[in-house]
Amino acid sequence: AHLGRFAEAEPIMRQPLATTVRRVGPDSVEVATSKGPLAGILEHLGQIEAAEALFREARNTLQQLPGDHPSKVSNSCSLGHLL
């Protein structure tokens, strides 16, 4: 369950993502897995193109993980649901 306050949640989700990018770089798996929740918020806000871009950026990074890694599967499901 959630409160549905997605506009309030967006900056809260962006801040730790930016911190993680500064700490480990933009192409890390940690950053990629942080993009999914923000993309979900953007989807709820009707920012579909921005959400799709984040899911696809994350997907590109997550391709380096082996096999059917749970993060790869989750990202693919989220992107597929959005489309």
Coordinates of C-alpha atoms in Angstrom, one line a residue:
A1 CA 0.0 0.0 0.0
H2 CA 1.1 3.6 -0.5
L3 CA -0.3 7.0 0.2
G4 CA -0.3 8.1 -3.4
R5 CA 1.7 11.2 -2.8
F6 CA 3.9 10.7 -5.8
A7 CA 4.8 14.3 -6.4
E8 CA 6.2 14.5 -2.9
A9 CA 8.0 11.2 -3.4
E10 CA 9.8 12.1 -6.6
P11 CA 12.4 14.5 -5.0
I12 CA 12.8 12.0 -2.1
M13 CA 13.7 9.3 -4.6
R14 CA 16.0 11.5 -6.7
Q15 CA 18.2 12.6 -3.8
P16 CA 19.6 9.1 -2.9
L17 CA 20.0 8.3 -6.6
A18 CA 22.1 11.4 -7.2
T19 CA 24.2 10.5 -4.1
T20 CA 24.7 7.0 -5.3
V21 CA 25.8 8.2 -8.8
R22 CA 28.4 10.5 -7.1
R23 CA 29.6 7.7 -4.9
V24 CA 29.9 4.8 -7.4
G25 CA 29.5 6.3 -10.8
P26 CA 26.5 6.4 -13.2
D27 CA 27.1 2.9 -14.8
S28 CA 27.0 0.8 -11.6
V29 CA 24.5 -1.9 -10.8
E30 CA 23.6 -0.1 -7.6
V31 CA 22.6 3.0 -9.6
A32 CA 20.6 0.9 -12.1
T33 CA 18.6 -0.8 -9.3
S34 CA 17.9 2.6 -7.8
K35 CA 16.4 3.9 -11.1
G36 CA 13.5 1.4 -11.0
P37 CA 11.7 2.9 -8.0
L38 CA 12.1 6.4 -9.3
A39 CA 10.8 5.3 -12.7
G40 CA 7.7 3.8 -11.0
I41 CA 7.1 7.2 -9.3
L42 CA 7.4 9.0 -12.7
E43 CA 5.0 6.5 -14.2
H44 CA 2.4 7.3 -11.5
L45 CA 2.9 11.0 -12.2
G46 CA 2.1 10.4 -15.9
Q47 CA 5.7 11.1 -17.0
I48 CA 5.7 7.9 -19.1
E49 CA 8.6 8.9 -21.4
A50 CA 10.9 9.8 -18.5
A51 CA 9.9 6.5 -16.7
E52 CA 10.7 4.5 -19.9
A53 CA 14.1 6.2 -20.3
L54 CA 15.0 5.3 -16.7
F55 CA 13.9 1.7 -17.1
R56 CA 15.9 1.4 -20.3
E57 CA 19.0 3.0 -18.8
A58 CA 18.8 0.6 -15.9
R59 CA 18.2 -2.4 -18.3
N60 CA 21.4 -1.5 -20.3
T61 CA 23.5 -1.5 -17.1
L62 CA 21.9 -4.6 -15.7
Q63 CA 22.7 -6.6 -18.8
Q64 CA 26.2 -7.1 -17.3
L65 CA 24.7 -9.3 -14.5
P66 CA 24.8 -13.0 -15.1
G67 CA 21.9 -15.1 -16.3
D68 CA 18.5 -14.5 -14.9
H69 CA 19.6 -12.3 -12.1
P70 CA 16.6 -11.1 -10.1
S71 CA 17.4 -7.4 -10.8
K72 CA 17.4 -8.1 -14.5
V73 CA 14.1 -9.9 -14.3
S74 CA 12.4 -7.3 -12.2
N75 CA 13.6 -4.5 -14.5
S76 CA 12.3 -6.3 -17.6
C77 CA 9.0 -6.9 -16.0
S78 CA 8.7 -3.2 -15.0
L79 CA 9.6 -2.0 -18.4
G80 CA 7.2 -4.5 -20.0
H81 CA 4.4 -3.4 -17.8
L82 CA 5.0 0.3 -18.6
L83 CA 4.9 -0.4 -22.4

